Amino acid sequence: MSQAIVLYWHPMSSATPVACALAELGLPHERVKVDITTGEQRRPAFLALNPNGKVPTLTVGDAPMFEALAIELWLAEQHGVQRGLWPKAGTPAQLQAFSWCTWAYVTYGAQVMRRQAAIDKGTPDDDHGTAALQAMDQLLAVLDERLAKQAWMLGEAYSLVDLCVGSVIGYSAYLGAPVNKHPHAQAWLARVQARPAMQVEA
Ligand SMILES: N[C@@H](CCC(=O)N[C@@H](CS)C(=O)NCC(=O)O)C(=O)O
Protein backbone atom coordinates (compact mmCIF):
# COMPACT_ATOMS: atom_id res chain seq x y z
CA MET A 1 0.00 0.00 0.00
CA SER A 2 1.30 3.45 -0.88
CA GLN A 3 2.05 5.98 1.84
CA ALA A 4 -0.44 8.68 2.81
CA ILE A 5 0.06 12.03 1.12
CA VAL A 6 -0.79 15.29 2.90
CA LEU A 7 -0.67 18.68 1.14
CA TYR A 8 -0.22 21.75 3.32
CA TRP A 9 -1.63 24.61 1.28
CA HIS A 10 -3.18 28.05 1.15
CA PRO A 11 -5.65 29.14 -1.56
CA MET A 12 -4.21 30.95 -4.59
CA SER A 13 -0.60 30.45 -3.60
CA SER A 14 2.46 28.54 -4.79
CA ALA A 15 0.58 25.45 -3.57
CA THR A 16 -2.04 25.81 -6.31
CA PRO A 17 -0.16 23.90 -9.08
CA VAL A 18 0.54 21.07 -6.64
CA ALA A 19 -3.16 20.81 -5.75
CA CYS A 20 -3.96 20.75 -9.48
CA ALA A 21 -1.31 18.07 -10.12
CA LEU A 22 -2.79 15.88 -7.37
CA ALA A 23 -6.22 16.33 -8.98
CA GLU A 24 -4.88 15.56 -12.48
CA LEU A 25 -3.27 12.39 -11.15
CA GLY A 26 -6.41 11.46 -9.20
CA LEU A 27 -4.25 10.72 -6.18
CA PRO A 28 -6.04 10.31 -2.86
CA HIS A 29 -4.60 12.77 -0.34
CA GLU A 30 -5.46 14.91 2.64
CA ARG A 31 -5.35 18.68 2.56
CA VAL A 32 -4.32 20.81 5.54
CA LYS A 33 -4.91 24.53 5.14
CA VAL A 34 -2.16 26.71 6.56
CA ASP A 35 -3.38 30.27 6.95
CA ILE A 36 -0.34 32.25 5.84
CA THR A 37 -2.18 35.51 6.50
CA THR A 38 -2.28 34.85 10.24
CA GLY A 39 1.19 33.34 10.66
CA GLU A 40 0.26 29.66 10.94
CA GLN A 41 3.26 28.89 8.72
CA ARG A 42 5.57 29.98 11.55
CA ARG A 43 4.21 27.55 14.14
CA PRO A 44 6.87 25.13 15.39
CA ALA A 45 4.93 22.06 14.23
CA PHE A 46 4.83 23.42 10.68
CA LEU A 47 8.46 24.65 10.73
CA ALA A 48 9.46 21.09 11.66
CA LEU A 49 8.07 20.02 8.26
CA ASN A 50 9.39 22.99 6.31
CA PRO A 51 11.92 25.23 8.07
CA ASN A 52 11.23 27.93 5.46
CA GLY A 53 7.67 28.32 6.73
CA LYS A 54 6.11 28.21 3.24
CA VAL A 55 3.41 26.41 1.33
CA PRO A 56 3.34 24.11 -0.51
CA THR A 57 4.69 21.48 1.82
CA LEU A 58 3.93 17.81 1.24
CA THR A 59 4.33 14.85 3.51
CA VAL A 60 4.62 11.32 2.20
CA GLY A 61 4.07 9.06 5.18
CA ASP A 62 6.25 10.75 7.80
CA ALA A 63 8.65 12.32 5.28
CA PRO A 64 8.24 16.02 4.41
CA MET A 65 9.24 17.80 1.24
CA PHE A 66 8.95 21.40 0.05
CA GLU A 67 9.38 23.64 -3.04
CA ALA A 68 6.58 23.43 -5.60
CA LEU A 69 8.88 22.38 -8.44
CA ALA A 70 10.41 19.53 -6.43
CA ILE A 71 6.99 18.32 -5.34
CA GLU A 72 5.58 18.46 -8.88
CA LEU A 73 8.57 16.55 -10.27
CA TRP A 74 8.33 13.95 -7.53
CA LEU A 75 4.60 13.45 -8.08
CA ALA A 76 5.16 13.20 -11.83
CA GLU A 77 7.98 10.68 -11.57
CA GLN A 78 6.31 8.61 -8.88
CA HIS A 79 2.71 8.61 -10.09
CA GLY A 80 2.59 10.17 -13.56
CA VAL A 81 4.29 7.53 -15.67
CA GLN A 82 1.73 4.79 -15.04
CA ARG A 83 -1.11 7.24 -15.82
CA GLY A 84 0.44 8.36 -19.12
CA LEU A 85 1.02 11.88 -17.79
CA TRP A 86 4.83 11.78 -17.59
CA PRO A 87 7.51 10.16 -19.77
CA LYS A 88 9.27 6.96 -18.81
CA ALA A 89 12.70 7.19 -17.19
CA GLY A 90 15.57 7.20 -19.63
CA THR A 91 13.58 8.50 -22.61
CA PRO A 92 14.45 11.69 -24.53
CA ALA A 93 11.02 13.02 -23.51
CA GLN A 94 11.94 12.71 -19.82
CA LEU A 95 14.99 14.91 -20.39
CA GLN A 96 12.77 17.53 -22.05
CA ALA A 97 10.26 17.26 -19.21
CA PHE A 98 12.88 18.09 -16.56
CA SER A 99 14.32 20.85 -18.74
CA TRP A 100 11.05 22.68 -19.42
CA CYS A 101 9.71 22.43 -15.86
CA THR A 102 12.98 23.85 -14.55
CA TRP A 103 12.98 26.49 -17.28
CA ALA A 104 9.54 27.62 -16.12
CA TYR A 105 10.29 27.76 -12.40
CA VAL A 106 13.92 28.89 -12.47
CA THR A 107 14.66 30.84 -15.68
CA TYR A 108 11.22 32.29 -16.38
CA GLY A 109 10.39 32.29 -12.67
CA ALA A 110 13.27 34.67 -11.91
CA GLN A 111 11.61 37.27 -14.13
CA VAL A 112 8.23 36.62 -12.53
CA MET A 113 9.75 37.30 -9.11
CA ARG A 114 11.41 40.46 -10.40
CA ARG A 115 8.07 41.73 -11.73
CA GLN A 116 6.33 40.70 -8.51
CA ALA A 117 8.87 42.66 -6.45
CA ALA A 118 8.22 45.81 -8.51
CA ILE A 119 4.46 45.36 -8.09
CA ASP A 120 4.84 44.78 -4.33
CA LYS A 121 6.86 48.01 -4.09
CA GLY A 122 3.99 49.85 -5.72
CA THR A 123 6.06 50.67 -8.83
CA PRO A 124 5.18 47.92 -11.34
CA ASP A 125 6.64 49.84 -14.25
CA ASP A 126 9.94 50.87 -12.69
CA ASP A 127 13.17 49.76 -14.41
CA HIS A 128 13.03 46.29 -12.85
CA GLY A 129 9.34 45.73 -13.60
CA THR A 130 9.78 46.82 -17.22
CA ALA A 131 12.98 44.81 -17.75
CA ALA A 132 11.24 41.74 -16.32
CA LEU A 133 8.41 42.09 -18.85
CA GLN A 134 10.92 42.41 -21.70
CA ALA A 135 12.80 39.32 -20.54
CA MET A 136 9.54 37.38 -20.23
CA ASP A 137 8.61 38.48 -23.75
CA GLN A 138 11.86 36.97 -25.10
CA LEU A 139 11.36 33.74 -23.17
CA LEU A 140 7.74 33.53 -24.33
CA ALA A 141 9.01 33.71 -27.92
CA VAL A 142 11.07 30.54 -27.26
CA LEU A 143 8.01 28.82 -25.81
CA ASP A 144 5.82 30.01 -28.67
CA GLU A 145 8.21 28.55 -31.24
CA ARG A 146 7.94 25.13 -29.60
CA LEU A 147 4.16 25.32 -29.39
CA ALA A 148 3.89 26.39 -33.03
CA LYS A 149 5.13 22.90 -33.93
CA GLN A 150 3.17 20.78 -31.46
CA ALA A 151 -0.02 21.02 -29.42
CA TRP A 152 1.54 20.27 -26.03
CA MET A 153 4.93 20.70 -24.39
CA LEU A 154 6.03 17.13 -25.10
CA GLY A 155 4.28 16.63 -28.43
CA GLU A 156 0.79 15.46 -29.27
CA ALA A 157 -0.37 14.52 -25.78
CA TYR A 158 -1.01 16.57 -22.64
CA SER A 159 1.39 15.89 -19.76
CA LEU A 160 2.24 17.28 -16.34
CA VAL A 161 4.87 19.42 -18.10
CA ASP A 162 1.95 21.43 -19.48
CA LEU A 163 0.52 21.82 -15.99
CA CYS A 164 3.88 22.81 -14.50
CA VAL A 165 4.90 25.28 -17.23
CA GLY A 166 1.34 26.53 -17.72
CA SER A 167 0.96 27.36 -14.03
CA VAL A 168 3.97 29.67 -14.07
CA ILE A 169 3.05 31.26 -17.42
CA GLY A 170 -0.54 31.73 -16.27
CA TYR A 171 0.55 33.52 -13.12
CA SER A 172 2.90 35.73 -15.11
CA ALA A 173 0.02 36.77 -17.40
CA TYR A 174 -1.81 37.90 -14.29
CA LEU A 175 1.25 40.09 -13.49
CA GLY A 176 1.17 41.60 -16.99
CA ALA A 177 3.46 39.30 -19.00
CA PRO A 178 2.70 39.74 -22.71
CA VAL A 179 1.43 36.19 -23.32
CA ASN A 180 -1.13 37.57 -25.78
CA LYS A 181 1.71 38.63 -28.13
CA HIS A 182 2.52 34.92 -28.61
CA PRO A 183 -0.49 33.25 -30.24
CA HIS A 184 0.57 29.61 -29.94
CA ALA A 185 1.53 30.01 -26.28
CA GLN A 186 -1.70 31.88 -25.61
CA ALA A 187 -3.89 29.20 -27.22
CA TRP A 188 -1.96 26.45 -25.41
CA LEU A 189 -2.36 28.26 -22.06
CA ALA A 190 -6.13 28.45 -22.58
CA ARG A 191 -6.21 24.68 -23.23
CA VAL A 192 -4.12 23.99 -20.12
CA GLN A 193 -6.30 26.21 -17.96
CA ALA A 194 -9.47 24.51 -19.27
CA ARG A 195 -8.45 21.11 -17.87
CA PRO A 196 -10.93 19.92 -15.22
CA ALA A 197 -8.05 19.44 -12.77
CA MET A 198 -7.23 23.16 -13.01
CA GLN A 199 -10.71 23.99 -11.66
CA VAL A 200 -10.19 22.43 -8.20
CA GLU A 201 -10.39 24.77 -5.25
CA ALA A 202 -6.75 25.69 -4.93
N1 LIG B 1 9.81 28.79 -4.02
C1 LIG B 1 8.73 28.36 -3.14
C2 LIG B 1 7.87 29.58 -2.81
C3 LIG B 1 6.90 29.26 -1.71
C4 LIG B 1 6.20 30.53 -1.23
O1 LIG B 1 6.73 31.64 -1.35
N2 LIG B 1 5.01 30.35 -0.66
C5 LIG B 1 4.29 31.47 -0.12
C6 LIG B 1 2.86 31.48 -0.64
S1 LIG B 1 2.81 31.80 -2.37
C7 LIG B 1 4.25 31.35 1.39
O2 LIG B 1 4.07 30.28 1.92
N3 LIG B 1 4.42 32.48 2.10
C8 LIG B 1 4.35 32.53 3.51
C9 LIG B 1 5.45 33.37 4.09
O3 LIG B 1 6.36 33.78 3.34
O4 LIG B 1 5.41 33.63 5.28
C10 LIG B 1 7.93 27.25 -3.79
O5 LIG B 1 7.81 27.24 -5.02
O6 LIG B 1 7.41 26.39 -3.08
mmCIF file of C-alpha atoms and ligand atoms in Angstrom:
data_model
loop_
_atom_site.group_PDB
_atom_site.id
_atom_site.type_symbol
_atom_site.label_atom_id
_atom_site.label_comp_id
_atom_site.label_asym_id
_atom_site.label_seq_id
_atom_site.Cartn_x
_atom_site.Cartn_y
_atom_site.Cartn_z
ATOM 1 C CA MET A 1 0.000 0.000 0.000
ATOM 2 C CA SER A 2 1.303 3.447 -0.884
ATOM 3 C CA GLN A 3 2.049 5.977 1.842
ATOM 4 C CA ALA A 4 -0.445 8.679 2.809
ATOM 5 C CA ILE A 5 0.059 12.032 1.121
ATOM 6 C CA VAL A 6 -0.794 15.291 2.897
ATOM 7 C CA LEU A 7 -0.672 18.676 1.145
ATOM 8 C CA TYR A 8 -0.215 21.753 3.317
ATOM 9 C CA TRP A 9 -1.634 24.605 1.284
ATOM 10 C CA HIS A 10 -3.183 28.049 1.152
ATOM 11 C CA PRO A 11 -5.652 29.135 -1.555
ATOM 12 C CA MET A 12 -4.209 30.950 -4.586
ATOM 13 C CA SER A 13 -0.605 30.447 -3.602
ATOM 14 C CA SER A 14 2.460 28.537 -4.790
ATOM 15 C CA ALA A 15 0.585 25.451 -3.569
ATOM 16 C CA THR A 16 -2.041 25.812 -6.311
ATOM 17 C CA PRO A 17 -0.162 23.903 -9.075
ATOM 18 C CA VAL A 18 0.536 21.073 -6.636
ATOM 19 C CA ALA A 19 -3.159 20.807 -5.750
ATOM 20 C CA CYS A 20 -3.962 20.748 -9.481
ATOM 21 C CA ALA A 21 -1.306 18.066 -10.125
ATOM 22 C CA LEU A 22 -2.790 15.882 -7.371
ATOM 23 C CA ALA A 23 -6.221 16.328 -8.983
ATOM 24 C CA GLU A 24 -4.875 15.563 -12.476
ATOM 25 C CA LEU A 25 -3.271 12.389 -11.151
ATOM 26 C CA GLY A 26 -6.413 11.465 -9.204
ATOM 27 C CA LEU A 27 -4.251 10.723 -6.180
ATOM 28 C CA PRO A 28 -6.038 10.306 -2.856
ATOM 29 C CA HIS A 29 -4.602 12.768 -0.340
ATOM 30 C CA GLU A 30 -5.458 14.908 2.642
ATOM 31 C CA ARG A 31 -5.347 18.681 2.563
ATOM 32 C CA VAL A 32 -4.318 20.805 5.541
ATOM 33 C CA LYS A 33 -4.913 24.527 5.141
ATOM 34 C CA VAL A 34 -2.157 26.705 6.564
ATOM 35 C CA ASP A 35 -3.384 30.265 6.949
ATOM 36 C CA ILE A 36 -0.340 32.250 5.838
ATOM 37 C CA THR A 37 -2.185 35.505 6.495
ATOM 38 C CA THR A 38 -2.279 34.845 10.236
ATOM 39 C CA GLY A 39 1.194 33.342 10.657
ATOM 40 C CA GLU A 40 0.258 29.660 10.939
ATOM 41 C CA GLN A 41 3.255 28.893 8.724
ATOM 42 C CA ARG A 42 5.573 29.975 11.547
ATOM 43 C CA ARG A 43 4.208 27.552 14.135
ATOM 44 C CA PRO A 44 6.873 25.127 15.393
ATOM 45 C CA ALA A 45 4.932 22.059 14.234
ATOM 46 C CA PHE A 46 4.834 23.415 10.681
ATOM 47 C CA LEU A 47 8.456 24.649 10.733
ATOM 48 C CA ALA A 48 9.457 21.095 11.661
ATOM 49 C CA LEU A 49 8.070 20.024 8.261
ATOM 50 C CA ASN A 50 9.394 22.994 6.310
ATOM 51 C CA PRO A 51 11.924 25.226 8.065
ATOM 52 C CA ASN A 52 11.228 27.925 5.462
ATOM 53 C CA GLY A 53 7.668 28.323 6.727
ATOM 54 C CA LYS A 54 6.113 28.208 3.243
ATOM 55 C CA VAL A 55 3.405 26.413 1.332
ATOM 56 C CA PRO A 56 3.337 24.114 -0.505
ATOM 57 C CA THR A 57 4.688 21.477 1.815
ATOM 58 C CA LEU A 58 3.928 17.814 1.238
ATOM 59 C CA THR A 59 4.328 14.846 3.510
ATOM 60 C CA VAL A 60 4.621 11.320 2.204
ATOM 61 C CA GLY A 61 4.070 9.062 5.183
ATOM 62 C CA ASP A 62 6.254 10.754 7.804
ATOM 63 C CA ALA A 63 8.651 12.323 5.281
ATOM 64 C CA PRO A 64 8.240 16.017 4.414
ATOM 65 C CA MET A 65 9.242 17.803 1.240
ATOM 66 C CA PHE A 66 8.954 21.403 0.054
ATOM 67 C CA GLU A 67 9.380 23.642 -3.043
ATOM 68 C CA ALA A 68 6.581 23.428 -5.595
ATOM 69 C CA LEU A 69 8.877 22.379 -8.437
ATOM 70 C CA ALA A 70 10.412 19.534 -6.431
ATOM 71 C CA ILE A 71 6.986 18.317 -5.339
ATOM 72 C CA GLU A 72 5.583 18.462 -8.878
ATOM 73 C CA LEU A 73 8.570 16.551 -10.275
ATOM 74 C CA TRP A 74 8.328 13.946 -7.534
ATOM 75 C CA LEU A 75 4.596 13.448 -8.083
ATOM 76 C CA ALA A 76 5.156 13.203 -11.826
ATOM 77 C CA GLU A 77 7.980 10.679 -11.574
ATOM 78 C CA GLN A 78 6.311 8.609 -8.879
ATOM 79 C CA HIS A 79 2.713 8.610 -10.086
ATOM 80 C CA GLY A 80 2.591 10.175 -13.557
ATOM 81 C CA VAL A 81 4.295 7.528 -15.669
ATOM 82 C CA GLN A 82 1.730 4.785 -15.038
ATOM 83 C CA ARG A 83 -1.107 7.243 -15.822
ATOM 84 C CA GLY A 84 0.436 8.363 -19.125
ATOM 85 C CA LEU A 85 1.017 11.877 -17.786
ATOM 86 C CA TRP A 86 4.834 11.784 -17.594
ATOM 87 C CA PRO A 87 7.508 10.158 -19.773
ATOM 88 C CA LYS A 88 9.265 6.963 -18.813
ATOM 89 C CA ALA A 89 12.704 7.195 -17.186
ATOM 90 C CA GLY A 90 15.573 7.201 -19.635
ATOM 91 C CA THR A 91 13.582 8.499 -22.606
ATOM 92 C CA PRO A 92 14.448 11.691 -24.526
ATOM 93 C CA ALA A 93 11.020 13.022 -23.511
ATOM 94 C CA GLN A 94 11.935 12.710 -19.816
ATOM 95 C CA LEU A 95 14.986 14.910 -20.391
ATOM 96 C CA GLN A 96 12.773 17.529 -22.050
ATOM 97 C CA ALA A 97 10.260 17.258 -19.211
ATOM 98 C CA PHE A 98 12.878 18.085 -16.563
ATOM 99 C CA SER A 99 14.323 20.851 -18.742
ATOM 100 C CA TRP A 100 11.052 22.676 -19.415
ATOM 101 C CA CYS A 101 9.712 22.429 -15.864
ATOM 102 C CA THR A 102 12.983 23.854 -14.548
ATOM 103 C CA TRP A 103 12.985 26.494 -17.279
ATOM 104 C CA ALA A 104 9.543 27.625 -16.123
ATOM 105 C CA TYR A 105 10.289 27.758 -12.402
ATOM 106 C CA VAL A 106 13.919 28.893 -12.474
ATOM 107 C CA THR A 107 14.661 30.844 -15.676
ATOM 108 C CA TYR A 108 11.221 32.290 -16.379
ATOM 109 C CA GLY A 109 10.394 32.292 -12.667
ATOM 110 C CA ALA A 110 13.271 34.671 -11.911
ATOM 111 C CA GLN A 111 11.612 37.274 -14.127
ATOM 112 C CA VAL A 112 8.234 36.623 -12.532
ATOM 113 C CA MET A 113 9.749 37.302 -9.110
ATOM 114 C CA ARG A 114 11.406 40.458 -10.404
ATOM 115 C CA ARG A 115 8.071 41.731 -11.732
ATOM 116 C CA GLN A 116 6.327 40.695 -8.514
ATOM 117 C CA ALA A 117 8.869 42.655 -6.454
ATOM 118 C CA ALA A 118 8.224 45.812 -8.514
ATOM 119 C CA ILE A 119 4.457 45.363 -8.086
ATOM 120 C CA ASP A 120 4.840 44.781 -4.329
ATOM 121 C CA LYS A 121 6.863 48.010 -4.091
ATOM 122 C CA GLY A 122 3.987 49.853 -5.724
ATOM 123 C CA THR A 123 6.061 50.674 -8.834
ATOM 124 C CA PRO A 124 5.176 47.919 -11.341
ATOM 125 C CA ASP A 125 6.638 49.840 -14.255
ATOM 126 C CA ASP A 126 9.935 50.874 -12.695
ATOM 127 C CA ASP A 127 13.166 49.764 -14.411
ATOM 128 C CA HIS A 128 13.026 46.290 -12.851
ATOM 129 C CA GLY A 129 9.343 45.734 -13.596
ATOM 130 C CA THR A 130 9.782 46.821 -17.217
ATOM 131 C CA ALA A 131 12.979 44.812 -17.751
ATOM 132 C CA ALA A 132 11.237 41.739 -16.319
ATOM 133 C CA LEU A 133 8.409 42.091 -18.853
ATOM 134 C CA GLN A 134 10.920 42.408 -21.704
ATOM 135 C CA ALA A 135 12.797 39.322 -20.535
ATOM 136 C CA MET A 136 9.537 37.379 -20.233
ATOM 137 C CA ASP A 137 8.607 38.477 -23.751
ATOM 138 C CA GLN A 138 11.858 36.968 -25.104
ATOM 139 C CA LEU A 139 11.355 33.739 -23.173
ATOM 140 C CA LEU A 140 7.740 33.525 -24.329
ATOM 141 C CA ALA A 141 9.009 33.705 -27.919
ATOM 142 C CA VAL A 142 11.066 30.545 -27.259
ATOM 143 C CA LEU A 143 8.007 28.819 -25.812
ATOM 144 C CA ASP A 144 5.817 30.013 -28.675
ATOM 145 C CA GLU A 145 8.212 28.549 -31.238
ATOM 146 C CA ARG A 146 7.938 25.129 -29.598
ATOM 147 C CA LEU A 147 4.156 25.318 -29.387
ATOM 148 C CA ALA A 148 3.890 26.387 -33.027
ATOM 149 C CA LYS A 149 5.131 22.897 -33.930
ATOM 150 C CA GLN A 150 3.170 20.783 -31.457
ATOM 151 C CA ALA A 151 -0.020 21.023 -29.417
ATOM 152 C CA TRP A 152 1.535 20.267 -26.029
ATOM 153 C CA MET A 153 4.928 20.698 -24.388
ATOM 154 C CA LEU A 154 6.029 17.126 -25.103
ATOM 155 C CA GLY A 155 4.282 16.632 -28.432
ATOM 156 C CA GLU A 156 0.790 15.460 -29.273
ATOM 157 C CA ALA A 157 -0.373 14.518 -25.777
ATOM 158 C CA TYR A 158 -1.009 16.569 -22.638
ATOM 159 C CA SER A 159 1.393 15.888 -19.756
ATOM 160 C CA LEU A 160 2.240 17.277 -16.342
ATOM 161 C CA VAL A 161 4.868 19.418 -18.105
ATOM 162 C CA ASP A 162 1.948 21.426 -19.479
ATOM 163 C CA LEU A 163 0.518 21.815 -15.992
ATOM 164 C CA CYS A 164 3.882 22.812 -14.495
ATOM 165 C CA VAL A 165 4.902 25.276 -17.231
ATOM 166 C CA GLY A 166 1.343 26.525 -17.716
ATOM 167 C CA SER A 167 0.958 27.358 -14.034
ATOM 168 C CA VAL A 168 3.973 29.670 -14.074
ATOM 169 C CA ILE A 169 3.053 31.265 -17.418
ATOM 170 C CA GLY A 170 -0.541 31.730 -16.275
ATOM 171 C CA TYR A 171 0.549 33.517 -13.120
ATOM 172 C CA SER A 172 2.898 35.733 -15.115
ATOM 173 C CA ALA A 173 0.025 36.773 -17.405
ATOM 174 C CA TYR A 174 -1.813 37.900 -14.285
ATOM 175 C CA LEU A 175 1.245 40.091 -13.493
ATOM 176 C CA GLY A 176 1.174 41.605 -16.986
ATOM 177 C CA ALA A 177 3.460 39.298 -18.997
ATOM 178 C CA PRO A 178 2.695 39.742 -22.709
ATOM 179 C CA VAL A 179 1.435 36.190 -23.324
ATOM 180 C CA ASN A 180 -1.128 37.573 -25.784
ATOM 181 C CA LYS A 181 1.708 38.631 -28.127
ATOM 182 C CA HIS A 182 2.521 34.923 -28.612
ATOM 183 C CA PRO A 183 -0.494 33.252 -30.239
ATOM 184 C CA HIS A 184 0.566 29.608 -29.939
ATOM 185 C CA ALA A 185 1.530 30.012 -26.284
ATOM 186 C CA GLN A 186 -1.696 31.882 -25.614
ATOM 187 C CA ALA A 187 -3.886 29.204 -27.224
ATOM 188 C CA TRP A 188 -1.963 26.452 -25.405
ATOM 189 C CA LEU A 189 -2.358 28.258 -22.062
ATOM 190 C CA ALA A 190 -6.126 28.453 -22.584
ATOM 191 C CA ARG A 191 -6.206 24.683 -23.233
ATOM 192 C CA VAL A 192 -4.119 23.986 -20.120
ATOM 193 C CA GLN A 193 -6.303 26.211 -17.958
ATOM 194 C CA ALA A 194 -9.473 24.514 -19.269
ATOM 195 C CA ARG A 195 -8.447 21.110 -17.875
ATOM 196 C CA PRO A 196 -10.928 19.917 -15.221
ATOM 197 C CA ALA A 197 -8.047 19.436 -12.770
ATOM 198 C CA MET A 198 -7.232 23.159 -13.009
ATOM 199 C CA GLN A 199 -10.706 23.988 -11.656
ATOM 200 C CA VAL A 200 -10.191 22.426 -8.200
ATOM 201 C CA GLU A 201 -10.393 24.774 -5.250
ATOM 202 C CA ALA A 202 -6.754 25.688 -4.927
HETATM 203 N N1 LIG B 1 9.810 28.789 -4.018
HETATM 204 C C1 LIG B 1 8.735 28.365 -3.135
HETATM 205 C C2 LIG B 1 7.865 29.576 -2.810
HETATM 206 C C3 LIG B 1 6.895 29.261 -1.708
HETATM 207 C C4 LIG B 1 6.204 30.529 -1.233
HETATM 208 O O1 LIG B 1 6.731 31.641 -1.352
HETATM 209 N N2 LIG B 1 5.012 30.350 -0.657
HETATM 210 C C5 LIG B 1 4.288 31.475 -0.123
HETATM 211 C C6 LIG B 1 2.862 31.482 -0.635
HETATM 212 S S1 LIG B 1 2.813 31.802 -2.370
HETATM 213 C C7 LIG B 1 4.246 31.354 1.393
HETATM 214 O O2 LIG B 1 4.069 30.278 1.920
HETATM 215 N N3 LIG B 1 4.415 32.477 2.103
HETATM 216 C C8 LIG B 1 4.353 32.526 3.507
HETATM 217 C C9 LIG B 1 5.445 33.372 4.087
HETATM 218 O O3 LIG B 1 6.363 33.776 3.345
HETATM 219 O O4 LIG B 1 5.409 33.632 5.283
HETATM 220 C C10 LIG B 1 7.925 27.255 -3.786
HETATM 221 O O5 LIG B 1 7.811 27.235 -5.016
HETATM 222 O O6 LIG B 1 7.413 26.394 -3.080
#
